[in-house]
C-alpha atoms as a printed R data frame, in Angstrom:
    type eleno elety resid chain resno       x       y       z
1   ATOM     1    CA   UNK     A     1  18.892 -23.620  13.511
2   ATOM     2    CA   UNK     A     2  19.482 -19.991  12.374
3   ATOM     3    CA   UNK     A     3  17.101 -17.260  11.471
4   ATOM     4    CA   UNK     A     4  17.590 -13.634  10.351
5   ATOM     5    CA   UNK     A     5  15.482 -10.811   9.190
6   ATOM     6    CA   UNK     A     6  16.325  -8.825   6.052
7   ATOM     7    CA   UNK     A     7  14.643  -6.214   3.920
8   ATOM     8    CA   UNK     A     8  13.158  -7.455   0.618
9   ATOM     9    CA   UNK     A     9  12.088  -5.679  -2.552
10  ATOM    10    CA   UNK     A    10   8.289  -5.998  -2.770
11  ATOM    11    CA   UNK     A    11   8.094  -5.894  -6.544
12  ATOM    12    CA   UNK     A    12   9.827  -9.027  -7.842
13  ATOM    13    CA   UNK     A    13   8.799 -10.894 -10.959
14  ATOM    14    CA   UNK     A    14   7.464 -14.427 -11.019
15  ATOM    15    CA   UNK     A    15   7.653 -17.009 -13.780
16  ATOM    16    CA   UNK     A    16   4.762 -18.924 -12.168
17  ATOM    17    CA   UNK     A    17   1.401 -18.942 -13.756
18  ATOM    18    CA   UNK     A    18  -1.131 -16.758 -12.124
19  ATOM    19    CA   UNK     A    19  -3.625 -19.630 -12.336
20  ATOM    20    CA   UNK     A    20  -1.868 -21.357  -9.344
21  ATOM    21    CA   UNK     A    21  -3.754 -20.016  -6.396
22  ATOM    22    CA   UNK     A    22  -0.831 -20.856  -4.032
23  ATOM    23    CA   UNK     A    23   1.448 -18.437  -5.861
24  ATOM    24    CA   UNK     A    24   1.645 -14.870  -4.494
25  ATOM    25    CA   UNK     A    25   0.679 -12.255  -7.134
26  ATOM    26    CA   UNK     A    26   3.338  -9.609  -6.432
27  ATOM    27    CA   UNK     A    27   1.127  -6.935  -8.213
28  ATOM    28    CA   UNK     A    28  -1.571  -7.529  -5.588
29  ATOM    29    CA   UNK     A    29   0.407  -8.313  -2.574
30  ATOM    30    CA   UNK     A    30   3.327  -6.433  -0.744
31  ATOM    31    CA   UNK     A    31   5.902  -7.662   1.714
32  ATOM    32    CA   UNK     A    32   5.784  -6.225   5.133
33  ATOM    33    CA   UNK     A    33   8.397  -6.555   7.852
34  ATOM    34    CA   UNK     A    34  11.090  -7.916   5.611
35  ATOM    35    CA   UNK     A    35  12.051 -11.472   4.949
36  ATOM    36    CA   UNK     A    36  13.081 -14.170   7.510
37  ATOM    37    CA   UNK     A    37  15.835 -16.596   6.315
38  ATOM    38    CA   UNK     A    38  15.315 -19.926   8.047
39  ATOM    39    CA   UNK     A    39  18.432 -22.307   7.694
40  ATOM    40    CA   UNK     A    40  18.925 -25.811   9.013
41  ATOM    41    CA   UNK     A    41  22.599 -26.283   9.934
42  ATOM    42    CA   UNK     A    42  24.634 -29.399  10.605
43  ATOM    43    CA   UNK     A    43  26.899 -28.826  13.578
44  ATOM    44    CA   UNK     A    44  30.419 -30.242  14.031
45  ATOM    45    CA   UNK     A    45  30.865 -33.026  16.594
46  ATOM    46    CA   UNK     A    46  30.606 -31.628  20.029
47  ATOM    47    CA   UNK     A    47  33.517 -31.859  22.550
48  ATOM    48    CA   UNK     A    48  33.554 -34.849  24.970
49  ATOM    49    CA   UNK     A    49  34.691 -34.787  28.639
50  ATOM    50    CA   UNK     A    50  36.767 -37.806  29.508
51  ATOM    51    CA   UNK     A    51  38.160 -37.610  33.034
52  ATOM    52    CA   UNK     A    52  40.244 -34.398  33.246
53  ATOM    53    CA   UNK     A    53  40.519 -34.302  29.474
54  ATOM    54    CA   UNK     A    54  38.309 -32.493  26.968
55  ATOM    55    CA   UNK     A    55  38.336 -34.286  23.629
56  ATOM    56    CA   UNK     A    56  37.429 -32.377  20.476
57  ATOM    57    CA   UNK     A    57  37.333 -33.883  16.982
58  ATOM    58    CA   UNK     A    58  39.322 -31.672  14.543
59  ATOM    59    CA   UNK     A    59  37.567 -31.304  11.202
60  ATOM    60    CA   UNK     A    60  38.095 -29.054   8.262
61  ATOM    61    CA   UNK     A    61  34.330 -28.769   7.668
62  ATOM    62    CA   UNK     A    62  32.537 -25.856   8.814
63  ATOM    63    CA   UNK     A    63  28.810 -25.398   9.451
64  ATOM    64    CA   UNK     A    64  26.907 -27.171   6.679
65  ATOM    65    CA   UNK     A    65  23.542 -26.054   5.425
66  ATOM    66    CA   UNK     A    66  20.949 -28.798   5.174
67  ATOM    67    CA   UNK     A    67  18.806 -28.450   2.043
68  ATOM    68    CA   UNK     A    68  15.088 -28.936   1.877
69  ATOM    69    CA   UNK     A    69  14.041 -32.625   1.652
70  ATOM    70    CA   UNK     A    70  13.441 -33.816  -1.892
71  ATOM    71    CA   UNK     A    71   9.811 -34.970  -2.240
72  ATOM    72    CA   UNK     A    72  10.637 -37.226  -5.123
73  ATOM    73    CA   UNK     A    73  13.272 -39.168  -3.291
74  ATOM    74    CA   UNK     A    74  11.026 -39.487  -0.296
75  ATOM    75    CA   UNK     A    75   8.227 -40.851  -2.590
76  ATOM    76    CA   UNK     A    76  10.553 -43.509  -3.942
77  ATOM    77    CA   UNK     A    77  11.607 -44.525  -0.439
78  ATOM    78    CA   UNK     A    78   7.907 -44.943   0.493
79  ATOM    79    CA   UNK     A    79   6.846 -46.900  -2.519
80  ATOM    80    CA   UNK     A    80   7.845 -50.199  -0.789
81  ATOM    81    CA   UNK     A    81   5.610 -49.201   2.113
82  ATOM    82    CA   UNK     A    82   1.906 -49.636   2.234
83  ATOM    83    CA   UNK     A    83   0.058 -46.482   1.314
84  ATOM    84    CA   UNK     A    84  -3.209 -45.511   3.019
85  ATOM    85    CA   UNK     A    85  -5.721 -43.400   1.114
86  ATOM    86    CA   UNK     A    86  -7.108 -40.685   3.311
87  ATOM    87    CA   UNK     A    87 -10.037 -38.716   1.957
88  ATOM    88    CA   UNK     A    88 -10.369 -34.962   2.656
89  ATOM    89    CA   UNK     A    89  -6.604 -34.409   3.228
90  ATOM    90    CA   UNK     A    90  -5.572 -30.766   3.055
91  ATOM    91    CA   UNK     A    91  -2.799 -29.664   0.832
92  ATOM    92    CA   UNK     A    92  -0.313 -29.342   3.755
93  ATOM    93    CA   UNK     A    93  -1.257 -32.763   4.953
94  ATOM    94    CA   UNK     A    94  -0.448 -34.283   1.572
95  ATOM    95    CA   UNK     A    95   2.881 -32.466   1.523
96  ATOM    96    CA   UNK     A    96   3.623 -33.734   5.019
97  ATOM    97    CA   UNK     A    97   2.860 -37.265   4.019
98  ATOM    98    CA   UNK     A    98   5.341 -37.052   1.156
99  ATOM    99    CA   UNK     A    99   8.222 -35.863   3.505
100 ATOM   100    CA   UNK     A   100   9.757 -37.602   6.435
101 ATOM   101    CA   UNK     A   101  10.931 -34.437   8.275
102 ATOM   102    CA   UNK     A   102   8.977 -33.518  11.421
103 ATOM   103    CA   UNK     A   103   7.115 -30.147  11.452
104 ATOM   104    CA   UNK     A   104   9.192 -27.291  12.808
105 ATOM   105    CA   UNK     A   105   7.535 -25.033  15.318
106 ATOM   106    CA   UNK     A   106   8.460 -21.425  14.415
107 ATOM   107    CA   UNK     A   107   7.480 -17.948  15.631
108 ATOM   108    CA   UNK     A   108   8.894 -14.512  15.049
109 ATOM   109    CA   UNK     A   109   7.827 -10.871  15.442
110 ATOM   110    CA   UNK     A   110   7.014  -9.507  11.955
111 ATOM   111    CA   UNK     A   111   7.840  -5.861  12.758
112 ATOM   112    CA   UNK     A   112   7.189  -3.210  15.392
113 ATOM   113    CA   UNK     A   113   6.683  -0.401  12.859
114 ATOM   114    CA   UNK     A   114   3.998  -1.896  10.752
115 ATOM   115    CA   UNK     A   115   0.257  -0.996  10.864
116 ATOM   116    CA   UNK     A   116  -1.654  -4.184  10.220
117 ATOM   117    CA   UNK     A   117  -5.064  -3.591   8.681
118 ATOM   118    CA   UNK     A   118  -5.583  -7.291   8.264
119 ATOM   119    CA   UNK     A   119  -3.890 -10.578   9.196
120 ATOM   120    CA   UNK     A   120  -0.769 -10.895   7.110
121 ATOM   121    CA   UNK     A   121  -0.337 -13.766   4.616
122 ATOM   122    CA   UNK     A   122   2.627 -16.135   5.268
123 ATOM   123    CA   UNK     A   123   4.611 -17.300   2.186
124 ATOM   124    CA   UNK     A   124   7.778 -19.244   1.451
125 ATOM   125    CA   UNK     A   125  10.253 -18.798  -1.407
126 ATOM   126    CA   UNK     A   126  10.264 -21.580  -4.007
127 ATOM   127    CA   UNK     A   127  13.591 -21.295  -5.665
128 ATOM   128    CA   UNK     A   128  12.946 -23.912  -8.271
129 ATOM   129    CA   UNK     A   129   9.929 -21.911  -9.541
130 ATOM   130    CA   UNK     A   130  11.238 -18.516  -8.623
131 ATOM   131    CA   UNK     A   131   8.063 -17.529  -6.818
132 ATOM   132    CA   UNK     A   132   6.479 -17.113  -3.315
133 ATOM   133    CA   UNK     A   133   4.014 -19.814  -2.255
134 ATOM   134    CA   UNK     A   134   1.486 -19.814   0.509
135 ATOM   135    CA   UNK     A   135   1.263 -23.700   0.906
136 ATOM   136    CA   UNK     A   136   3.499 -25.599   3.271
137 ATOM   137    CA   UNK     A   137   2.305 -24.042   6.616
138 ATOM   138    CA   UNK     A   138   0.155 -25.497   9.377
139 ATOM   139    CA   UNK     A   139  -1.406 -23.852  12.515
140 ATOM   140    CA   UNK     A   140  -0.695 -20.287  11.517
141 ATOM   141    CA   UNK     A   141  -1.456 -17.831  14.182
142 ATOM   142    CA   UNK     A   142  -0.951 -14.042  14.208
143 ATOM   143    CA   UNK     A   143  -1.024 -12.038  17.455
144 ATOM   144    CA   UNK     A   144  -1.997  -8.441  16.448
145 ATOM   145    CA   UNK     A   145  -1.033  -6.965  19.826
146 ATOM   146    CA   UNK     A   146   2.533  -8.195  19.785
147 ATOM   147    CA   UNK     A   147   3.009  -8.459  15.993
148 ATOM   148    CA   UNK     A   148   4.085 -12.066  16.413
149 ATOM   149    CA   UNK     A   149   3.285 -14.906  13.916
150 ATOM   150    CA   UNK     A   150   3.705 -18.588  14.748
151 ATOM   151    CA   UNK     A   151   3.348 -21.572  12.430
152 ATOM   152    CA   UNK     A   152   4.538 -25.107  11.756
153 ATOM   153    CA   UNK     A   153   6.410 -25.975   8.574
154 ATOM   154    CA   UNK     A   154   8.799 -28.513   7.031
155 ATOM   155    CA   UNK     A   155  10.335 -26.045   4.615
156 ATOM   156    CA   UNK     A   156  13.492 -23.972   5.239
157 ATOM   157    CA   UNK     A   157  14.693 -20.975   3.334
158 ATOM   158    CA   UNK     A   158  13.244 -17.459   2.898
159 ATOM   159    CA   UNK     A   159   9.850 -16.798   4.584
160 ATOM   160    CA   UNK     A   160   7.951 -13.472   4.260
161 ATOM   161    CA   UNK     A   161   4.646 -11.942   5.305
162 ATOM   162    CA   UNK     A   162   2.425 -10.162   2.726
163 ATOM   163    CA   UNK     A   163  -0.410  -7.743   2.963
164 ATOM   164    CA   UNK     A   164  -2.966  -6.818   0.295
165 ATOM   165    CA   UNK     A   165  -1.538  -3.894  -1.594
166 ATOM   166    CA   UNK     A   166  -4.946  -2.388  -2.132
167 ATOM   167    CA   UNK     A   167  -6.464  -2.923   1.378
168 ATOM   168    CA   UNK     A   168  -6.881   0.787   1.674
169 ATOM   169    CA   UNK     A   169  -8.619   1.477  -1.641
170 ATOM   170    CA   UNK     A   170 -10.965   2.756  -2.803
171 ATOM   171    CA   UNK     A   171 -10.700   5.809  -0.648
172 ATOM   172    CA   UNK     A   172 -13.813   7.170   1.187
173 ATOM   173    CA   UNK     A   173 -12.968  10.867   0.741
174 ATOM   174    CA   UNK     A   174 -10.172  13.426   0.579
175 ATOM   175    CA   UNK     A   175  -9.603  17.081   1.223
176 ATOM   176    CA   UNK     A   176  -6.838  19.635   0.520
177 ATOM   177    CA   UNK     A   177  -6.889  22.997   2.289
178 ATOM   178    CA   UNK     A   178  -4.404  25.883   3.094
179 ATOM   179    CA   UNK     A   179  -2.600  25.686   6.412
180 ATOM   180    CA   UNK     A   180  -0.389  27.930   8.464
181 ATOM   181    CA   UNK     A   181   3.089  28.972   7.514
182 ATOM   182    CA   UNK     A   182   2.530  28.790   3.701
183 ATOM   183    CA   UNK     A   183   1.574  25.117   3.574
184 ATOM   184    CA   UNK     A   184  -1.481  22.909   2.864
185 ATOM   185    CA   UNK     A   185  -3.036  20.004   4.768
186 ATOM   186    CA   UNK     A   186  -3.816  16.894   2.579
187 ATOM   187    CA   UNK     A   187  -6.300  14.654   4.414
188 ATOM   188    CA   UNK     A   188  -7.076  11.201   2.932
189 ATOM   189    CA   UNK     A   189  -9.668   8.893   4.489
190 ATOM   190    CA   UNK     A   190  -8.916   5.543   3.261
191 ATOM   191    CA   UNK     A   191 -10.675   2.137   3.978
192 ATOM   192    CA   UNK     A   192  -8.798   1.515   7.206
193 ATOM   193    CA   UNK     A   193  -6.610   4.524   7.942
194 ATOM   194    CA   UNK     A   194  -7.001   8.313   7.894
195 ATOM   195    CA   UNK     A   195  -3.889  10.195   6.748
196 ATOM   196    CA   UNK     A   196  -3.098  13.834   7.388
197 ATOM   197    CA   UNK     A   197  -0.046  15.217   5.651
198 ATOM   198    CA   UNK     A   198   1.330  18.714   5.908
199 ATOM   199    CA   UNK     A   199   2.811  19.881   2.487
200 ATOM   200    CA   UNK     A   200   5.194  22.671   2.209
201 ATOM   201    CA   UNK     A   201   7.551  24.007  -0.451
202 ATOM   202    CA   UNK     A   202  10.498  21.845   0.419
203 ATOM   203    CA   UNK     A   203   9.191  18.967   2.501
204 ATOM   204    CA   UNK     A   204   6.227  17.139   3.908
205 ATOM   205    CA   UNK     A   205   5.366  15.960   7.328
206 ATOM   206    CA   UNK     A   206   2.987  13.119   8.596
207 ATOM   207    CA   UNK     A   207   0.660  14.633  11.194
208 ATOM   208    CA   UNK     A   208  -1.717  11.688  11.799
209 ATOM   209    CA   UNK     A   209  -2.790   8.925  12.500
210 ATOM   210    CA   UNK     A   210  -1.419   8.473  16.057
211 ATOM   211    CA   UNK     A   211  -0.613   4.722  15.668
212 ATOM   212    CA   UNK     A   212   2.411   3.845  17.822
213 ATOM   213    CA   UNK     A   213   3.859   1.993  14.755
214 ATOM   214    CA   UNK     A   214   4.263   5.333  13.018
215 ATOM   215    CA   UNK     A   215   6.184   7.062  15.815
216 ATOM   216    CA   UNK     A   216   9.305   6.844  13.798
217 ATOM   217    CA   UNK     A   217   8.116   9.043  10.907
218 ATOM   218    CA   UNK     A   218   5.344  11.106  12.397
219 ATOM   219    CA   UNK     A   219   6.267  14.803  12.880
220 ATOM   220    CA   UNK     A   220   9.394  14.552  10.788
221 ATOM   221    CA   UNK     A   221   9.966  16.767   7.739
222 ATOM   222    CA   UNK     A   222  10.961  14.628   4.795
223 ATOM   223    CA   UNK     A   223  11.024  14.787   0.952
224 ATOM   224    CA   UNK     A   224   7.809  13.562  -0.544
225 ATOM   225    CA   UNK     A   225   9.206  10.439  -2.176
226 ATOM   226    CA   UNK     A   226  10.982   9.435   1.164
227 ATOM   227    CA   UNK     A   227   7.814   9.748   3.276
228 ATOM   228    CA   UNK     A   228   5.804   7.796   0.580
229 ATOM   229    CA   UNK     A   229   8.236   4.905   0.737
230 ATOM   230    CA   UNK     A   230   8.283   4.891   4.553
231 ATOM   231    CA   UNK     A   231   4.507   4.774   4.667
232 ATOM   232    CA   UNK     A   232   4.503   1.755   2.274
233 ATOM   233    CA   UNK     A   233   7.240   0.159   4.436
234 ATOM   234    CA   UNK     A   234   4.886   0.641   7.503
235 ATOM   235    CA   UNK     A   235   2.035  -1.075   5.868
236 ATOM   236    CA   UNK     A   236   0.140   2.074   4.846
237 ATOM   237    CA   UNK     A   237  -0.013   1.906   1.041
238 ATOM   238    CA   UNK     A   238  -2.327   4.502  -0.454
239 ATOM   239    CA   UNK     A   239  -0.415   4.781  -3.815
240 ATOM   240    CA   UNK     A   240  -2.160   2.863  -6.609
241 ATOM   241    CA   UNK     A   241   0.029   1.472  -9.326
242 ATOM   242    CA   UNK     A   242  -0.652   1.631 -13.086
243 ATOM   243    CA   UNK     A   243  -2.563  -1.638 -13.225
244 ATOM   244    CA   UNK     A   244  -4.493  -1.028  -9.966
245 ATOM   245    CA   UNK     A   245  -7.784  -1.005 -11.889
246 ATOM   246    CA   UNK     A   246  -7.311  -4.853 -12.245
247 ATOM   247    CA   UNK     A   247  -7.560  -5.268  -8.397
248 ATOM   248    CA   UNK     A   248  -9.795  -2.389  -7.249
249 ATOM   249    CA   UNK     A   249 -13.294  -1.576  -8.597
250 ATOM   250    CA   UNK     A   250 -13.168   2.087  -9.738
251 ATOM   251    CA   UNK     A   251 -14.838   4.338 -12.273
252 ATOM   252    CA   UNK     A   252 -12.301   4.815 -15.107
253 ATOM   253    CA   UNK     A   253 -11.556   8.378 -15.979
254 ATOM   254    CA   UNK     A   254  -9.862  10.238 -18.875
255 ATOM   255    CA   UNK     A   255  -6.206  10.131 -17.854
256 ATOM   256    CA   UNK     A   256  -5.274  13.458 -19.736
257 ATOM   257    CA   UNK     A   257  -8.228  15.246 -18.096
258 ATOM   258    CA   UNK     A   258  -7.370  13.818 -14.638
259 ATOM   259    CA   UNK     A   259  -3.700  14.993 -14.949
260 ATOM   260    CA   UNK     A   260  -4.795  18.460 -15.947
261 ATOM   261    CA   UNK     A   261  -7.142  18.795 -12.959
262 ATOM   262    CA   UNK     A   262  -4.373  17.734 -10.536
263 ATOM   263    CA   UNK     A   263  -2.053  20.426 -11.906
264 ATOM   264    CA   UNK     A   264  -4.731  23.044 -11.663
265 ATOM   265    CA   UNK     A   265  -5.738  22.028  -8.100
266 ATOM   266    CA   UNK     A   266  -2.077  22.418  -7.098
267 ATOM   267    CA   UNK     A   267  -1.938  25.914  -8.690
268 ATOM   268    CA   UNK     A   268  -4.889  27.117  -6.660
269 ATOM   269    CA   UNK     A   269  -4.124  25.168  -3.405
270 ATOM   270    CA   UNK     A   270  -2.570  28.102  -1.572
271 ATOM   271    CA   UNK     A   271  -5.963  29.937  -1.387
272 ATOM   272    CA   UNK     A   272  -8.585  27.331  -2.250
273 ATOM   273    CA   UNK     A   273  -9.713  24.234  -0.288
274 ATOM   274    CA   UNK     A   274 -10.586  21.164  -2.426
275 ATOM   275    CA   UNK     A   275 -12.575  18.111  -1.595
276 ATOM   276    CA   UNK     A   276 -14.153  14.988  -2.833
277 ATOM   277    CA   UNK     A   277 -17.655  15.169  -4.382
278 ATOM   278    CA   UNK     A   278 -20.159  12.442  -4.149
279 ATOM   279    CA   UNK     A   279 -21.091  12.994  -7.863
280 ATOM   280    CA   UNK     A   280 -17.590  12.379  -9.266
281 ATOM   281    CA   UNK     A   281 -17.630   8.560  -9.456
282 ATOM   282    CA   UNK     A   282 -20.859   8.347 -11.509
283 ATOM   283    CA   UNK     A   283 -20.451  11.460 -13.762
284 ATOM   284    CA   UNK     A   284 -18.802   9.646 -16.717
285 ATOM   285    CA   UNK     A   285 -15.350   8.953 -18.003
286 ATOM   286    CA   UNK     A   286 -14.683  12.374 -19.622
287 ATOM   287    CA   UNK     A   287 -15.764  14.418 -16.531
288 ATOM   288    CA   UNK     A   288 -14.474  15.231 -13.181
289 ATOM   289    CA   UNK     A   289 -16.548  16.914 -10.488
290 ATOM   290    CA   UNK     A   290 -14.788  18.293  -7.446
291 ATOM   291    CA   UNK     A   291 -15.739  20.630  -4.624
292 ATOM   292    CA   UNK     A   292 -13.770  23.868  -4.058
293 ATOM   293    CA   UNK     A   293 -14.065  26.946  -1.809
294 ATOM   294    CA   UNK     A   294 -11.877  29.992  -1.307
295 ATOM   295    CA   UNK     A   295 -10.076  29.636   2.087
296 ATOM   296    CA   UNK     A   296  -7.439  32.277   2.547
297 ATOM   297    CA   UNK     A   297  -7.493  31.675   6.300
298 ATOM   298    CA   UNK     A   298  -6.669  28.271   7.728
299 ATOM   299    CA   UNK     A   299  -9.921  27.590   9.487
300 ATOM   300    CA   UNK     A   300 -12.747  25.176   8.687
301 ATOM   301    CA   UNK     A   301 -14.683  25.777   5.491
302 ATOM   302    CA   UNK     A   302 -18.436  26.262   6.134
303 ATOM   303    CA   UNK     A   303 -20.569  23.820   4.217
304 ATOM   304    CA   UNK     A   304 -22.398  26.523   2.323
305 ATOM   305    CA   UNK     A   305 -19.149  27.882   0.989
306 ATOM   306    CA   UNK     A   306 -18.419  24.797  -1.089
307 ATOM   307    CA   UNK     A   307 -19.235  24.786  -4.780
308 ATOM   308    CA   UNK     A   308 -19.133  21.951  -7.272
309 ATOM   309    CA   UNK     A   309 -16.929  22.402 -10.313
310 ATOM   310    CA   UNK     A   310 -17.455  20.329 -13.423
311 ATOM   311    CA   UNK     A   311 -14.317  19.703 -15.412
312 ATOM   312    CA   UNK     A   312 -14.479  18.415 -18.944
313 ATOM   313    CA   UNK     A   313 -11.904  18.224 -21.771
314 ATOM   314    CA   UNK     A   314 -13.035  21.461 -23.438
315 ATOM   315    CA   UNK     A   315 -14.716  23.384 -20.644
316 ATOM   316    CA   UNK     A   316 -15.102  23.950 -16.935
317 ATOM   317    CA   UNK     A   317 -17.979  25.585 -15.004
318 ATOM   318    CA   UNK     A   318 -19.566  25.964 -11.585
319 ATOM   319    CA   UNK     A   319 -22.545  23.655 -11.074
320 ATOM   320    CA   UNK     A   320 -25.740  24.801  -9.471
321 ATOM   321    CA   UNK     A   321 -26.030  21.323  -8.016
322 ATOM   322    CA   UNK     A   322 -24.353  20.607  -4.639
323 ATOM   323    CA   UNK     A   323 -23.516  17.445  -2.753
324 ATOM   324    CA   UNK     A   324 -26.582  18.019  -0.581
325 ATOM   325    CA   UNK     A   325 -29.046  17.607  -3.528
326 ATOM   326    CA   UNK     A   326 -30.790  14.296  -4.069
327 ATOM   327    CA   UNK     A   327 -29.660  13.953  -7.689
328 ATOM   328    CA   UNK     A   328 -27.094  15.417 -10.107
329 ATOM   329    CA   UNK     A   329 -28.514  17.959 -12.514
330 ATOM   330    CA   UNK     A   330 -26.261  19.504 -15.100
331 ATOM   331    CA   UNK     A   331 -26.976  23.334 -14.822
332 ATOM   332    CA   UNK     A   332 -24.428  26.102 -14.539
333 ATOM   333    CA   UNK     A   333 -24.513  28.423 -11.639
334 ATOM   334    CA   UNK     A   334 -26.185  31.680 -12.524
335 ATOM   335    CA   UNK     A   335 -23.974  34.657 -13.144
336 ATOM   336    CA   UNK     A   336 -20.882  32.460 -13.815
337 ATOM   337    CA   UNK     A   337 -19.063  31.734 -17.067
338 ATOM   338    CA   UNK     A   338 -17.693  28.737 -19.031
339 ATOM   339    CA   UNK     A   339 -13.907  28.430 -18.894
340 ATOM   340    CA   UNK     A   340 -11.422  26.294 -20.704
341 ATOM   341    CA   UNK     A   341 -10.042  24.741 -17.493
342 ATOM   342    CA   UNK     A   342 -10.439  24.575 -13.723
343 ATOM   343    CA   UNK     A   343  -7.753  27.128 -12.902
344 ATOM   344    CA   UNK     A   344  -9.380  29.929 -14.915
345 ATOM   345    CA   UNK     A   345 -12.763  28.959 -13.391
346 ATOM   346    CA   UNK     A   346 -11.214  29.361  -9.939
347 ATOM   347    CA   UNK     A   347  -9.837  32.716 -10.830
348 ATOM   348    CA   UNK     A   348 -13.294  33.963 -11.723
349 ATOM   349    CA   UNK     A   349 -14.478  33.093  -8.195
350 ATOM   350    CA   UNK     A   350 -11.370  34.380  -6.363
351 ATOM   351    CA   UNK     A   351 -10.959  37.611  -4.588
352 ATOM   352    CA   UNK     A   352  -8.042  39.977  -5.543
353 ATOM   353    CA   UNK     A   353  -6.160  38.862  -2.448
354 ATOM   354    CA   UNK     A   354  -6.598  35.194  -3.410
355 ATOM   355    CA   UNK     A   355  -5.451  35.849  -6.922
356 ATOM   356    CA   UNK     A   356  -2.325  37.571  -5.799
357 ATOM   357    CA   UNK     A   357  -1.584  34.838  -3.320
358 ATOM   358    CA   UNK     A   358  -1.899  32.318  -6.133
359 ATOM   359    CA   UNK     A   359   0.562  34.283  -8.279
360 ATOM   360    CA   UNK     A   360   3.075  34.232  -5.425
361 ATOM   361    CA   UNK     A   361   3.025  30.473  -5.088
362 ATOM   362    CA   UNK     A   362   6.432  28.991  -5.798
363 ATOM   363    CA   UNK     A   363   7.110  26.284  -8.396
364 ATOM   364    CA   UNK     A   364   8.399  23.851  -5.861
365 ATOM   365    CA   UNK     A   365   5.302  24.284  -3.629
366 ATOM   366    CA   UNK     A   366   2.992  23.643  -6.609
367 ATOM   367    CA   UNK     A   367   5.056  20.671  -7.705
368 ATOM   368    CA   UNK     A   368   5.046  19.142  -4.155
369 ATOM   369    CA   UNK     A   369   1.352  19.236  -3.978
370 ATOM   370    CA   UNK     A   370   0.761  17.739  -7.467
371 ATOM   371    CA   UNK     A   371   3.161  14.939  -6.497
372 ATOM   372    CA   UNK     A   372   0.890  13.768  -3.754
373 ATOM   373    CA   UNK     A   373  -2.290  14.125  -6.056
374 ATOM   374    CA   UNK     A   374  -0.745  12.113  -8.809
375 ATOM   375    CA   UNK     A   375   0.674   9.460  -6.435
376 ATOM   376    CA   UNK     A   376  -2.721   8.838  -4.638
377 ATOM   377    CA   UNK     A   377  -4.936   9.394  -7.713
378 ATOM   378    CA   UNK     A   378  -7.729  10.657  -5.514
379 ATOM   379    CA   UNK     A   379 -10.036  11.619  -8.367
380 ATOM   380    CA   UNK     A   380 -10.194   8.049  -9.715
381 ATOM   381    CA   UNK     A   381  -9.815   5.947  -6.492
382 ATOM   382    CA   UNK     A   382 -12.381   7.908  -4.254
C-alpha cells in the first residue's frame, strides 16, 4: 500500500448535482493540507530461500495498481446468496455490504501548518462522477492536538480534508489605523481568529495571531497577494468570494458605493483611523456608516474622538449619533457640512498637518490598503 500527499487546487468544478448531500460543494468548502493519494498495489512474487539458494521469479511485470472494487459485479456475485434485510443501516454499512473488500484502517497527519477552527470534513474523489464525496468512511476521528485524522474505508484513490470556506464570516469587527514607519495596522476580528496585518507601501506582514501553525509566515514581509494565499492555505480564509452571500447571512450593500468608500478610506488611512460601526449593518442598502478619527500619532484612539460618517451615493456627512447611543438618529453634526464623498468629508475634519500627510501618501501605499479592504469586504461582511 502506498500513500502520498500533494497540493490540490481548491476551486475545481463538479458535474454532480448540488442536491446530492454527499457531494462536496466546492464553493462552500476548501481543501486544507493537500490531497492524500491512496493506492493498492500488487507486488511481484517474493524471493524464496531454498537451502543455500535464493530463488526469485523473473517477471516483466512491474507494480500493478489494483482498482476500486466494482459494486455492480459484487452485486451479481451475491445474487445467488441469501440476502438479509437489515433495518436502520447507515449509508456506509450499505456500501460495505455491497463490496467484499475488508475495511482499511488509515491514519495520516493533515498538516502541521493549518489552523483548524473546526473538525475537517473527510472526502474521497469519485472519478466516474468527477466530484468529491463524503460517503464511504467509518469511524472517522480527528485529533486536534496532533492534526491526525484516522478512519476506515474500502475506497482507494485521492482523499482530501475540507473546511468550511466561510467559517470565519461574518466578521465581528475591524479597524484600520496609522502605524510607525509610514504604515497602517489592519485588525480584523473574525468568528474564530483575530488577524493583525501591518500594511506598508511595498509589502505586508502578519503580526498576529500567535498560533504555532502560522510561524512560517508570521513576521515576514510579503506582497499582499502572496500573504493572502498563504493565509488561505493555512486554513485562515477571510476573503469572501463573489457568491459568498449565498452561504453567509449579510446585509446587501450598493457595490458601487462600497467600492468608493474603500478607495476613500485608503486615501485617508495615513492620518485617520477607521473602524466598524454598529449601525452599518441595519442602515440600508444605499448607505454605509463607518467610524473615523484623526490619528496622526500611532497610539490608541480615545473613544470620544470617534465620529460616525454616513456615506450615501450623492452625499456624505458626519452624524451626531455615535455607537454609544441607544438608537440611530439621522442628524448631521452641528457646524459640519454635506460633502459629495467620504474623502472630502474627512478633509473638512482634518488638521493642516493631516491634510499634508494625506497629500504625501504614495499611490502604491494607497493601492496596498485598498487591496485588503476589497479582498475582505469588511463593510458588507461585518
